[in-house]
PDB file of C-alpha atoms in Angstrom:
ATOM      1  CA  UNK A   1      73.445 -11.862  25.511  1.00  0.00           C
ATOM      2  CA  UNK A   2      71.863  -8.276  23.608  1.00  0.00           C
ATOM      3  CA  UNK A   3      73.154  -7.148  20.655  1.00  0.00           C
ATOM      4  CA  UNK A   4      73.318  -3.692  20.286  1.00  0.00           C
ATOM      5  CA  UNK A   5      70.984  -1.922  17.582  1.00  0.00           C
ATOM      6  CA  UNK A   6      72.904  -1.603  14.150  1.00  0.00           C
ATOM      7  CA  UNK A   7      74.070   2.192  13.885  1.00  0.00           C
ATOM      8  CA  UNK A   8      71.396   4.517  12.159  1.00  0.00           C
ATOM      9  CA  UNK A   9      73.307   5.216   8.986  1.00  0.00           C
ATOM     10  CA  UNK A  10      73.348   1.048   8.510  1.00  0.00           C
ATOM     11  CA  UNK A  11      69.181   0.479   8.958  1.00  0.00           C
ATOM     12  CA  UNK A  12      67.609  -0.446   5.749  1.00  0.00           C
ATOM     13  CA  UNK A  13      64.145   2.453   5.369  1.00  0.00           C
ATOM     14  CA  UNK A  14      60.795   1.115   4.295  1.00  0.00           C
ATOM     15  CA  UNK A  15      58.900   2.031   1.544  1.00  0.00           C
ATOM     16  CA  UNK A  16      59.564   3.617  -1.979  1.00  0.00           C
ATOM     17  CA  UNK A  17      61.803   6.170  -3.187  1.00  0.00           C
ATOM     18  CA  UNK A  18      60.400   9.274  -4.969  1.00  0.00           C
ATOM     19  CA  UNK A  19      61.863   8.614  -8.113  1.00  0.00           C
ATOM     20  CA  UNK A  20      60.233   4.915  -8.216  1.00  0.00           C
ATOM     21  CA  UNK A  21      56.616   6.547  -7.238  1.00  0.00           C
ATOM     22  CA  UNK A  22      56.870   8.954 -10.386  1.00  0.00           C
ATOM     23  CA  UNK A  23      57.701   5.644 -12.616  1.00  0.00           C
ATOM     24  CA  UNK A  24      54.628   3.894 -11.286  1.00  0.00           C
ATOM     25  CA  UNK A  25      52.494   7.401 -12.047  1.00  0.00           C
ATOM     26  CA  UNK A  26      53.625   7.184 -15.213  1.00  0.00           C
ATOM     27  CA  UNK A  27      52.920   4.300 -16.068  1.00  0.00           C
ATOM     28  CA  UNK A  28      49.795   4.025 -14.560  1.00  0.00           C
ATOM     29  CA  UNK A  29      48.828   7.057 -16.378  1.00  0.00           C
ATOM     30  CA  UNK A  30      50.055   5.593 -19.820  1.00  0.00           C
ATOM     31  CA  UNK A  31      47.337   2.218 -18.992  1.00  0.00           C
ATOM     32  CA  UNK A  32      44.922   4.333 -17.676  1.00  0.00           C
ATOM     33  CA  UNK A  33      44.789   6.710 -20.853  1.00  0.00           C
ATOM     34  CA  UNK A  34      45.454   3.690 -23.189  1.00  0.00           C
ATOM     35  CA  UNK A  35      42.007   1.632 -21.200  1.00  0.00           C
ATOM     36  CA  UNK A  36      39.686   4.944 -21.713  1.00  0.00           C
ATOM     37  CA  UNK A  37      41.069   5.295 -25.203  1.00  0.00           C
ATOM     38  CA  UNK A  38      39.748   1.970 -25.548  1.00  0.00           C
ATOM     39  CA  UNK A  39      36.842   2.292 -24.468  1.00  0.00           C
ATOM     40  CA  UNK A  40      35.826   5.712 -26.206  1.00  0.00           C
ATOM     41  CA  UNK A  41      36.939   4.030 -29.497  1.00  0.00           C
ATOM     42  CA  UNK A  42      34.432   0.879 -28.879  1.00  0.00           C
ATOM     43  CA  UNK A  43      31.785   3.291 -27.593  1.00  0.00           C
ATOM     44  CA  UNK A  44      32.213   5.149 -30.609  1.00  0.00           C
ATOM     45  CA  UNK A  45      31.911   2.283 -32.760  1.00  0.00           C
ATOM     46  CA  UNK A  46      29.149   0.640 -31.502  1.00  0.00           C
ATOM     47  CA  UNK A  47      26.994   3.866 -31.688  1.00  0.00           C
ATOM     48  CA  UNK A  48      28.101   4.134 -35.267  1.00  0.00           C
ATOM     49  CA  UNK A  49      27.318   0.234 -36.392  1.00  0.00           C
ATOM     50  CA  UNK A  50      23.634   1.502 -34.290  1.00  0.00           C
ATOM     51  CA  UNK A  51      23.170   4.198 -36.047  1.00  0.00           C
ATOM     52  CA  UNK A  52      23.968   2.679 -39.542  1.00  0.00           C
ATOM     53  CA  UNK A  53      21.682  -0.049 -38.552  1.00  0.00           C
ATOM     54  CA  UNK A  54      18.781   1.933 -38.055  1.00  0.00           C
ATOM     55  CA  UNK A  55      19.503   4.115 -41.194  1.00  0.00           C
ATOM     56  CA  UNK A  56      19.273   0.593 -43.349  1.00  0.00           C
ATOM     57  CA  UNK A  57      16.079  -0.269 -41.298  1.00  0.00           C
ATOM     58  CA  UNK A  58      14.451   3.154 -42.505  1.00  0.00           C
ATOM     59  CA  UNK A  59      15.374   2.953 -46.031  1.00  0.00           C
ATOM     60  CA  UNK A  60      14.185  -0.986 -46.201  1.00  0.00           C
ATOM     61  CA  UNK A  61      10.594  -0.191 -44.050  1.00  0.00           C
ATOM     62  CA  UNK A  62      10.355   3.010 -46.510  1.00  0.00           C
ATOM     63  CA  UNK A  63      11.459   0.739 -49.533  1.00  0.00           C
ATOM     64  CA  UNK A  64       8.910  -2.192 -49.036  1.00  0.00           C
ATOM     65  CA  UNK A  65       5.976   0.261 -48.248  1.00  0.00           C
ATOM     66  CA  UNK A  66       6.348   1.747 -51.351  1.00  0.00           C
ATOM     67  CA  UNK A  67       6.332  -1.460 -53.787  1.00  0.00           C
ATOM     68  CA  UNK A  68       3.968  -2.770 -51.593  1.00  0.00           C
ATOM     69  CA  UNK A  69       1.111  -0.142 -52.230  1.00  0.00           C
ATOM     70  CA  UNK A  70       2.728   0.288 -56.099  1.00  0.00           C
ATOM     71  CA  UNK A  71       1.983  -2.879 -57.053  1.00  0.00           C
ATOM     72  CA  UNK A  72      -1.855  -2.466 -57.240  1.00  0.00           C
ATOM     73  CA  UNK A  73      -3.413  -1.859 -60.742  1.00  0.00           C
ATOM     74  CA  UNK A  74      -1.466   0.872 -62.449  1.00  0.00           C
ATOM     75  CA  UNK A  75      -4.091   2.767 -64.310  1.00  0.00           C
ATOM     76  CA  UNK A  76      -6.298   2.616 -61.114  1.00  0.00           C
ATOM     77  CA  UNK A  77      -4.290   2.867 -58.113  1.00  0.00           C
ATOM     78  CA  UNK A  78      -2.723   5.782 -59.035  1.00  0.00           C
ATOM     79  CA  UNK A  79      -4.181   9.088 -58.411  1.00  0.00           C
ATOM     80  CA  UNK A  80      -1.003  11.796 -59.110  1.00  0.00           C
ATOM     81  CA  UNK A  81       2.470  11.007 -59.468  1.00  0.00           C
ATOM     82  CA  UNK A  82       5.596  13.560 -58.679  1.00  0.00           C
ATOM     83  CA  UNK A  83       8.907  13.333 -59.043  1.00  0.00           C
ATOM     84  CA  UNK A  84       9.160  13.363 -55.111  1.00  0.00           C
ATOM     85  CA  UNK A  85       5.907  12.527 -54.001  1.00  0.00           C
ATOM     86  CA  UNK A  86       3.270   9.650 -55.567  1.00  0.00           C
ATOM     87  CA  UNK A  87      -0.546   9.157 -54.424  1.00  0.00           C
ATOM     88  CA  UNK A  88      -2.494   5.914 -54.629  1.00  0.00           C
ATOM     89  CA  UNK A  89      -5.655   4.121 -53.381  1.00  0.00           C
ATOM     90  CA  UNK A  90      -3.851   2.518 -50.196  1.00  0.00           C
ATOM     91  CA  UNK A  91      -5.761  -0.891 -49.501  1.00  0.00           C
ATOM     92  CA  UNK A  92      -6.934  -1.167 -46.088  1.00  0.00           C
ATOM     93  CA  UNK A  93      -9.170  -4.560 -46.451  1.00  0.00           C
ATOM     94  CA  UNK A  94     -10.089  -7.155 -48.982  1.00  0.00           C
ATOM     95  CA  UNK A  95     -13.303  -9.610 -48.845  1.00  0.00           C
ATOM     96  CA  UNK A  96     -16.024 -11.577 -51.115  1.00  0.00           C
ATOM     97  CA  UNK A  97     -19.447 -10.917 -51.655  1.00  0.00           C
ATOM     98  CA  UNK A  98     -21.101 -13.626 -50.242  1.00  0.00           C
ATOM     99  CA  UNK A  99     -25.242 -12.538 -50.718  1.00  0.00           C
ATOM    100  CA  UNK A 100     -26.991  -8.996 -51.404  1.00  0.00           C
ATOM    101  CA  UNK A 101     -29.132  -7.788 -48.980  1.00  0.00           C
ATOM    102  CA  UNK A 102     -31.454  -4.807 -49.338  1.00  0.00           C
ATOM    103  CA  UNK A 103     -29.764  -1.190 -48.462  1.00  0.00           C
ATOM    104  CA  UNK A 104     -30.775   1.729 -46.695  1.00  0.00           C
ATOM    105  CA  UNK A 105     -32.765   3.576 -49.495  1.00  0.00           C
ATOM    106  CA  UNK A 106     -32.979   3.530 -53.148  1.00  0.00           C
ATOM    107  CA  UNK A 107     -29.408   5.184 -53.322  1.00  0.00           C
ATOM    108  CA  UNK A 108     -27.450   2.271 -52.063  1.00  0.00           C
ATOM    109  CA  UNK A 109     -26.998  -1.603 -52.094  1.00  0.00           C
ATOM    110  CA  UNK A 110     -26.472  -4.029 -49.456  1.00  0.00           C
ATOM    111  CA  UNK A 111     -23.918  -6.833 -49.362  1.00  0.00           C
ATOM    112  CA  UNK A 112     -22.628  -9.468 -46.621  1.00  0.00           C
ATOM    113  CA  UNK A 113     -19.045  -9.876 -46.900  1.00  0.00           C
ATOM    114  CA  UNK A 114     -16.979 -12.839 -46.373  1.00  0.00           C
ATOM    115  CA  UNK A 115     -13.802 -14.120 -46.354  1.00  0.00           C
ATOM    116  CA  UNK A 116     -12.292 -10.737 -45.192  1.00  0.00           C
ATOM    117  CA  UNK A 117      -9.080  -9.237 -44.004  1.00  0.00           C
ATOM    118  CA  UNK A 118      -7.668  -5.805 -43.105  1.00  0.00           C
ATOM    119  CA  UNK A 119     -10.713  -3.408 -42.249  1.00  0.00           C
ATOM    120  CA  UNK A 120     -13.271  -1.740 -43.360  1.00  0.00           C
ATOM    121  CA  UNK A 121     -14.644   1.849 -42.547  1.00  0.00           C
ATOM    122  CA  UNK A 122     -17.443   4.216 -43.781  1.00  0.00           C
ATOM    123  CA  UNK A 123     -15.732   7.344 -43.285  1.00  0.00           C
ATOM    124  CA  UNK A 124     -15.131  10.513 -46.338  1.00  0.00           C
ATOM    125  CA  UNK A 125     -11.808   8.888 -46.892  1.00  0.00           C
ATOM    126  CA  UNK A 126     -13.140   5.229 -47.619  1.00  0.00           C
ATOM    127  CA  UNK A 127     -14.114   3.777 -50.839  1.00  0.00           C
ATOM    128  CA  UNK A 128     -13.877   0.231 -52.791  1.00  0.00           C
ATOM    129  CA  UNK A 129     -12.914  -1.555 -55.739  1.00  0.00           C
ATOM    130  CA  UNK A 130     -15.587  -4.227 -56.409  1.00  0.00           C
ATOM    131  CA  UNK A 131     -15.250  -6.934 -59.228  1.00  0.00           C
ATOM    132  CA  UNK A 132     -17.984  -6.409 -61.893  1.00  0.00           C
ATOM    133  CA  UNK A 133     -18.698  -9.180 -64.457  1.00  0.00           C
ATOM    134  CA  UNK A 134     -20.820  -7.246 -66.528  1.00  0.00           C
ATOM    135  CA  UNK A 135     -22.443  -9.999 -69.123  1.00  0.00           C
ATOM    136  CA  UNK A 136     -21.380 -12.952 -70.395  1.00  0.00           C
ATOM    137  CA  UNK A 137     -18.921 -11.536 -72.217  1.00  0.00           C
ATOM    138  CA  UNK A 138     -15.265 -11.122 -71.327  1.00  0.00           C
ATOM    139  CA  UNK A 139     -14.432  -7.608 -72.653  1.00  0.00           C
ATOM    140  CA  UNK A 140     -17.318  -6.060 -70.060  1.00  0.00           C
ATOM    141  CA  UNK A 141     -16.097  -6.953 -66.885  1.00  0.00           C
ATOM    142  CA  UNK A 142     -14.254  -4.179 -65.094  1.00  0.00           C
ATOM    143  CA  UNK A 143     -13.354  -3.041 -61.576  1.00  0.00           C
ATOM    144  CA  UNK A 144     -16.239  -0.555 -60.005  1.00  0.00           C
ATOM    145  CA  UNK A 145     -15.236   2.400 -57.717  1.00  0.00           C
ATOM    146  CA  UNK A 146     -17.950   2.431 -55.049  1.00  0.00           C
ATOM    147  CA  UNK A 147     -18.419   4.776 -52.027  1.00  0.00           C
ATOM    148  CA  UNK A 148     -19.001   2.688 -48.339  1.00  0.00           C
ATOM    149  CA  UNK A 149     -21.844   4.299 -46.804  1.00  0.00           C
ATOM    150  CA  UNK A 150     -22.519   2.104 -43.874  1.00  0.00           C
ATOM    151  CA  UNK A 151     -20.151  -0.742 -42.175  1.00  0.00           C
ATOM    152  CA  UNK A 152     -21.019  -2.865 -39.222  1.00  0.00           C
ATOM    153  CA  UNK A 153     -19.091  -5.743 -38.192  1.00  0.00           C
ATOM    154  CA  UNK A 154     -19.563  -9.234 -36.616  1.00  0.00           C
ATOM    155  CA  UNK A 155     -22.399 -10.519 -38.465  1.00  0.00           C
ATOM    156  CA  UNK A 156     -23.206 -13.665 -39.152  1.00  0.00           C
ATOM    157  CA  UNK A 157     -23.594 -15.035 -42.937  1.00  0.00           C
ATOM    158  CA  UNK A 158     -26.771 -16.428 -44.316  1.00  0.00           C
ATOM    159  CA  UNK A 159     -26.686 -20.055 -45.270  1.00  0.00           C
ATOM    160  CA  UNK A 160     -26.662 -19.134 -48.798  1.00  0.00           C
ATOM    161  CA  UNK A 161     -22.569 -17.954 -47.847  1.00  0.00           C
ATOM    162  CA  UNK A 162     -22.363 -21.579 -47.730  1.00  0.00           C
ATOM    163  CA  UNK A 163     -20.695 -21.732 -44.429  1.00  0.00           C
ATOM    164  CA  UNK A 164     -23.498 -23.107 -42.292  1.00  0.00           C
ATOM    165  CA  UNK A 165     -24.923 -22.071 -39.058  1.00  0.00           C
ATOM    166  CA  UNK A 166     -22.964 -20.255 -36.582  1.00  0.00           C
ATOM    167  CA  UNK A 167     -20.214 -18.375 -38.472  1.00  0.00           C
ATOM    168  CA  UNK A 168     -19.471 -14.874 -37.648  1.00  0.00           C
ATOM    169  CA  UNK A 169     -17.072 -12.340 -38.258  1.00  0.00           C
ATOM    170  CA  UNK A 170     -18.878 -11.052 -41.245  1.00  0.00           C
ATOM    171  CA  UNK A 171     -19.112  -7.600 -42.610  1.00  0.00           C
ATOM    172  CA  UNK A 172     -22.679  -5.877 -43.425  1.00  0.00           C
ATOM    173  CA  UNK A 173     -21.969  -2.783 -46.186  1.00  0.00           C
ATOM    174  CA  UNK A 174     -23.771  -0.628 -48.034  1.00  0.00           C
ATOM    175  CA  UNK A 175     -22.417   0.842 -51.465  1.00  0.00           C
ATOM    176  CA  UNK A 176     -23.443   3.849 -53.192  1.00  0.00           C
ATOM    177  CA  UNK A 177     -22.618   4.661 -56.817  1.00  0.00           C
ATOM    178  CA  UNK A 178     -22.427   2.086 -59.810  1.00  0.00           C
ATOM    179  CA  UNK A 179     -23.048  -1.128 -58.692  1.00  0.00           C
ATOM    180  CA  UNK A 180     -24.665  -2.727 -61.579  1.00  0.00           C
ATOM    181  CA  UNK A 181     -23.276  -5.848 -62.593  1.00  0.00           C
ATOM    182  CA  UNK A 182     -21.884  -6.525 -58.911  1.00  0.00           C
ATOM    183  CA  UNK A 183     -23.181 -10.088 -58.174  1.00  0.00           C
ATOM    184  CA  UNK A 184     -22.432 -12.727 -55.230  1.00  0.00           C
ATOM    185  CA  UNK A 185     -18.847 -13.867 -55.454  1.00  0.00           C
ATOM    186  CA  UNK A 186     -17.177 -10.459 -56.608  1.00  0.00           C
ATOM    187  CA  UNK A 187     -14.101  -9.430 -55.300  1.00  0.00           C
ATOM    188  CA  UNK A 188     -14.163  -6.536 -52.730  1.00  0.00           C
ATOM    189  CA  UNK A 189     -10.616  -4.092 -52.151  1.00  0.00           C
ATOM    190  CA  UNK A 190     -11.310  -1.337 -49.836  1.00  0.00           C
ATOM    191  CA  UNK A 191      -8.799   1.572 -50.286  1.00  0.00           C
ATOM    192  CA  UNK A 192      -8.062   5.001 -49.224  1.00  0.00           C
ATOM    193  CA  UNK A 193      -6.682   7.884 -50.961  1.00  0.00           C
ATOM    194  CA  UNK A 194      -3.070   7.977 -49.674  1.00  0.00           C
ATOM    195  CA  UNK A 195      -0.057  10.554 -50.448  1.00  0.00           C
ATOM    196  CA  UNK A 196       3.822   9.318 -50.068  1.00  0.00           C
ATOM    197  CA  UNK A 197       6.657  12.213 -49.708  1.00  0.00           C
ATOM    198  CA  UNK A 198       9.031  13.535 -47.865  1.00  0.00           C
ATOM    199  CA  UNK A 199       8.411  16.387 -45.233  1.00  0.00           C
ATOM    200  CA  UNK A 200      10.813  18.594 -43.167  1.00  0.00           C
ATOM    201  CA  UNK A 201      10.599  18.785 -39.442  1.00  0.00           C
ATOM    202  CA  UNK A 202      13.258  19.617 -37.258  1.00  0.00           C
ATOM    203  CA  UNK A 203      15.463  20.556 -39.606  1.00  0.00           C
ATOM    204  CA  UNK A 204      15.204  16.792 -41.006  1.00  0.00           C
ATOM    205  CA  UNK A 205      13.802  15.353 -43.926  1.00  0.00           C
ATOM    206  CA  UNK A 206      11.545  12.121 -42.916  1.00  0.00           C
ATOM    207  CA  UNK A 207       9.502   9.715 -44.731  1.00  0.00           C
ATOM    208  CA  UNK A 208       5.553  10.340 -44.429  1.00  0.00           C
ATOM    209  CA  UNK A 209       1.940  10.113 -45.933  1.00  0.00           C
ATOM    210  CA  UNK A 210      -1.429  11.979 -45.726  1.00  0.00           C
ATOM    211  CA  UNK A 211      -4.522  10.407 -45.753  1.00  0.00           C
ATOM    212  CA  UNK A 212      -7.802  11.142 -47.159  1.00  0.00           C
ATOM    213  CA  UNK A 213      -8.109  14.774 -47.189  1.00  0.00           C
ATOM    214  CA  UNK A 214      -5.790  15.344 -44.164  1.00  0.00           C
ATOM    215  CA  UNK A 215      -3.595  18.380 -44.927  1.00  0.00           C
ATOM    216  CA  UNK A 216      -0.694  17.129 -42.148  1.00  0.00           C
ATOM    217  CA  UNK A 217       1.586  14.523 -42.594  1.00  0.00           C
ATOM    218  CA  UNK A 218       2.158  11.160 -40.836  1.00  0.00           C
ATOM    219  CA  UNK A 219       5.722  10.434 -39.804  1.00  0.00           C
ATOM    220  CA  UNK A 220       6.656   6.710 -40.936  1.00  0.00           C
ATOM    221  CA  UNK A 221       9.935   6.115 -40.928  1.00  0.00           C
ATOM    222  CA  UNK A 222      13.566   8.287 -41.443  1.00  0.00           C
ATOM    223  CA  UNK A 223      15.554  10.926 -41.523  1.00  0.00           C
ATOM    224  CA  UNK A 224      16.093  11.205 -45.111  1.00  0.00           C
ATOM    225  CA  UNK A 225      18.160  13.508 -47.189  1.00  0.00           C
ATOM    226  CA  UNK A 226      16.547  16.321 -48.982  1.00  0.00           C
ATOM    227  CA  UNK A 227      14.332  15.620 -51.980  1.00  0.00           C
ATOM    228  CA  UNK A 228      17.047  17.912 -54.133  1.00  0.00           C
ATOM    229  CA  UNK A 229      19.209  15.719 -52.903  1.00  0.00           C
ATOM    230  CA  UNK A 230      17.814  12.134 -54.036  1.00  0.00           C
ATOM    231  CA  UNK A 231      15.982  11.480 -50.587  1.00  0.00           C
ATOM    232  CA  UNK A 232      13.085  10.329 -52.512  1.00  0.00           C
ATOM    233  CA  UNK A 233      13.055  10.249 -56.006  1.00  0.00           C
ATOM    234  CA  UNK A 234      10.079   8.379 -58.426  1.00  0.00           C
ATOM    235  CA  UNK A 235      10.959   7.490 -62.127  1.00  0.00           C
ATOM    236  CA  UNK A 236       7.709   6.534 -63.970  1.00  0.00           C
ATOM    237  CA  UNK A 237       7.922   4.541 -67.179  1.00  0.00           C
ATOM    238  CA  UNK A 238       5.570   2.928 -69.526  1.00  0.00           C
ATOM    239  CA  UNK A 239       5.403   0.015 -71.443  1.00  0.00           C
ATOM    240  CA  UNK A 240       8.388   0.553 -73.965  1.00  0.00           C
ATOM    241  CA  UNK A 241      10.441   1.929 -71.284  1.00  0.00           C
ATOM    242  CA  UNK A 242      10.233   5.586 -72.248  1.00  0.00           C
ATOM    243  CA  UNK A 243       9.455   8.300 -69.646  1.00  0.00           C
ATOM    244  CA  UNK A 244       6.034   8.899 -69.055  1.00  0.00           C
ATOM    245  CA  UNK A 245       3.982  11.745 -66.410  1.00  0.00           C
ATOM    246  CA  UNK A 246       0.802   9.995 -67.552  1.00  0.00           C
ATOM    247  CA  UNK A 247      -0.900   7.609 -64.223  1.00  0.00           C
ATOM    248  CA  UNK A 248      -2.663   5.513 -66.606  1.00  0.00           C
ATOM    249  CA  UNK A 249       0.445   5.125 -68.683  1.00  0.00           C
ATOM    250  CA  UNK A 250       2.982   4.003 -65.753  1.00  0.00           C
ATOM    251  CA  UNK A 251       4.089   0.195 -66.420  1.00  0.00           C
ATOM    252  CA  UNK A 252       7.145   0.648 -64.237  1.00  0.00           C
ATOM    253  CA  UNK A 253       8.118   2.669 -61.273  1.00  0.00           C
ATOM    254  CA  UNK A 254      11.947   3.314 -60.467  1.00  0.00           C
ATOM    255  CA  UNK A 255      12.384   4.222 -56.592  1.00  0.00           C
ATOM    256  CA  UNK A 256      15.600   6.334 -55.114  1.00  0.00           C
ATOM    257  CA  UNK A 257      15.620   6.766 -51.564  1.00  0.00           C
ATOM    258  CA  UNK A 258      18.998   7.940 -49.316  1.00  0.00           C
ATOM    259  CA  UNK A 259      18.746   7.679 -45.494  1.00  0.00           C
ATOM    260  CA  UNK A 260      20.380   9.412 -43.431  1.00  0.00           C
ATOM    261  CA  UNK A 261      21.661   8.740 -39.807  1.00  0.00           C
ATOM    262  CA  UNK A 262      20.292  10.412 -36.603  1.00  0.00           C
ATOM    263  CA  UNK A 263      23.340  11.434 -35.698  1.00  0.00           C
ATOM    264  CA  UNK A 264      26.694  12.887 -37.014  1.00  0.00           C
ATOM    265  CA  UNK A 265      29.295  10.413 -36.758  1.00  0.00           C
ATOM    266  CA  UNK A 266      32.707   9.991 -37.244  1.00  0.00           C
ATOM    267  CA  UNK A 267      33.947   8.816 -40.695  1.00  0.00           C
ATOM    268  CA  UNK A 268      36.784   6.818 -39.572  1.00  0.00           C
ATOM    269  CA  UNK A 269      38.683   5.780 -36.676  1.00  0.00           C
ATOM    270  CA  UNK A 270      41.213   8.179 -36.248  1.00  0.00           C
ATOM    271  CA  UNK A 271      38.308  11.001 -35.247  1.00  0.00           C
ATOM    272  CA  UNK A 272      38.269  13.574 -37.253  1.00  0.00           C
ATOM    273  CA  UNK A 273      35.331  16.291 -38.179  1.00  0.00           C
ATOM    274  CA  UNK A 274      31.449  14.366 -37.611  1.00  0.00           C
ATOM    275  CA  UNK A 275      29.398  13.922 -40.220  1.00  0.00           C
ATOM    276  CA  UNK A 276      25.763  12.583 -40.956  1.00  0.00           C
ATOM    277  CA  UNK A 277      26.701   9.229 -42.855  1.00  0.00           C
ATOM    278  CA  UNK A 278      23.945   8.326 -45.594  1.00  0.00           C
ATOM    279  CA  UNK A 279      23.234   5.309 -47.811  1.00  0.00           C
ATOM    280  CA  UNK A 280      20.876   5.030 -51.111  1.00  0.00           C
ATOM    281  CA  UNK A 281      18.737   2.405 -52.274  1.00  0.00           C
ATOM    282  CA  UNK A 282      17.349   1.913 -55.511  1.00  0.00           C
ATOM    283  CA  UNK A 283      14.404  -0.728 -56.603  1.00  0.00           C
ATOM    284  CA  UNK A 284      11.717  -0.810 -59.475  1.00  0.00           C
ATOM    285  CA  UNK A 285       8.340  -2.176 -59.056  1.00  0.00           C
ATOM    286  CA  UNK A 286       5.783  -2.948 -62.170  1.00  0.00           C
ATOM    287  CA  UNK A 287       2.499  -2.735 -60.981  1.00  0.00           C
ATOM    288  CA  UNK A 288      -0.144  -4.770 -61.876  1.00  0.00           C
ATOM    289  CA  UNK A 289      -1.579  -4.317 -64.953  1.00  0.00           C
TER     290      UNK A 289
END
């Protein structure tokens, strides 16, 4: 037996209602705002915590440079110090003398070099601190600048280096200047003439040098802030802790240096006006005396 259909007005309609597909808009809209807010806040984090990473990593690479090269021999390594800017005899190598050998002409010496590390180079820029012991007595012996006329490497050492047959890797130099008094066993530092400072480019502040007689500078490491503004700052000091401009008086050296970020970031997390963030380090290194 059929049944006949239900009237119209009784049949139950498919679907949603208009006023239950604005709810779901809604509220999709509400998650969908709240999930990109998310994610712009973590985005925005993460490029901050990057870009205060890399800030700390600049002022540390900057920082150790410094007291590395400033802890040579005061009174020798330092050729002109500034308030923002300091140059020194940057070591590039260090070796023994390990036998004299006959130079070029009358106007230099030859040595073999042993034991070495770093590099050596006979270019304008290149010169050496070489151990003299003078006489017998102690109050002679004294630290010779010499100029490297002639470098050639791989060499092998004469038996009288005392390490037998077969050994290479040995340096062959030639010095002109003052080399009385320079005997087998002295100490050899080869060093360059090397200025530290901040220069502009871009509209930033960065950490460089110039070496030898180059009049451009070498980016290292940075941005910084301005030098007016503590970016790099040198305090010299001798040895009863007054302030001293004098190279061969410097028995302490006070270093300021503020990084800066890349990038202008926010300064907290509720937005707000971007700003480059910047940290400062301080450290003192005595040099060698």
């Amino acid at each position: 037996m059929s049944r006949s259909p239900a009237p119209r007005h009784l049949r139950v309609q498919g679907g949603f209602t208009l006023i239950e597909l604005l709810v779901v808009i809604v509220f999709g809209s509400l998650i969908v705002a709240n999930v990109s807010q998310l994610v712009l806040t973590q985005q925005r984090q993460y490029l901050q915590q990057r870009q205060i990473v890399d800030l700390r990593t600049s002022l540390r690479t900057a920082a150790s440079l410094l007291v590395s090269e400033l802890r040579g021999p005061a009174g020798q390594d330092l050729y002109a110090i500034g308030a923002n800017s300091v140059t020194v005899r940057s070591t590039t190598g260090t070796a023994l003398i390990c036998d004299q050998v006959p130079g070029a002409d009358s106007t230099t010496a030859g040595y073999i070099l042993w034991r070495d590390s770093g590099s050596f180079l006979a270019t304008a820029d290149d010169s050496a601190f070489v151990y003299s012991a003078g006489s017998d007595r102690l109050d002679d012996d004294s630290w010779k600048v010499v100029r490297m006329e002639a470098v050639q490497a791989g060499g092998s050492p004469p038996l009288a280096c005392g390490w037998g047959n077969g050994a290479t890797g040995a340096y062959s130099v030639e010095f002109s200047g003052d080399t009385a008094g320079i005997s087998v066993g002295a100490p050899v530092r080869a060093f360059r003439r090397t200025q530290y400072g901040l220069f502009q480019a871009g509209g930033r502040w960065w950490f460089g040098r110039k070496v030898g007689s180059s009049s451009s500078w070498e980016e290292l490491t940075g941005p910084f802030a301005a030098p007016a503004d503590s970016g790099l700052v040198f305090h010299y000091y001798d040895d009863a802790g007054a302030v001293t401009a004098t190279p061969a008086d410097v028995a302490s050296i006070e270093i300021v240096l503020t990084g800066e970020t890349v990038q202008a970031l926010w300064r907290d997390k509720a937005g707000g006006p971007r700003h480059v963030l910047s940290e400062t380090f301080r450290t003192r290194v005595a040099p060698r005396g």
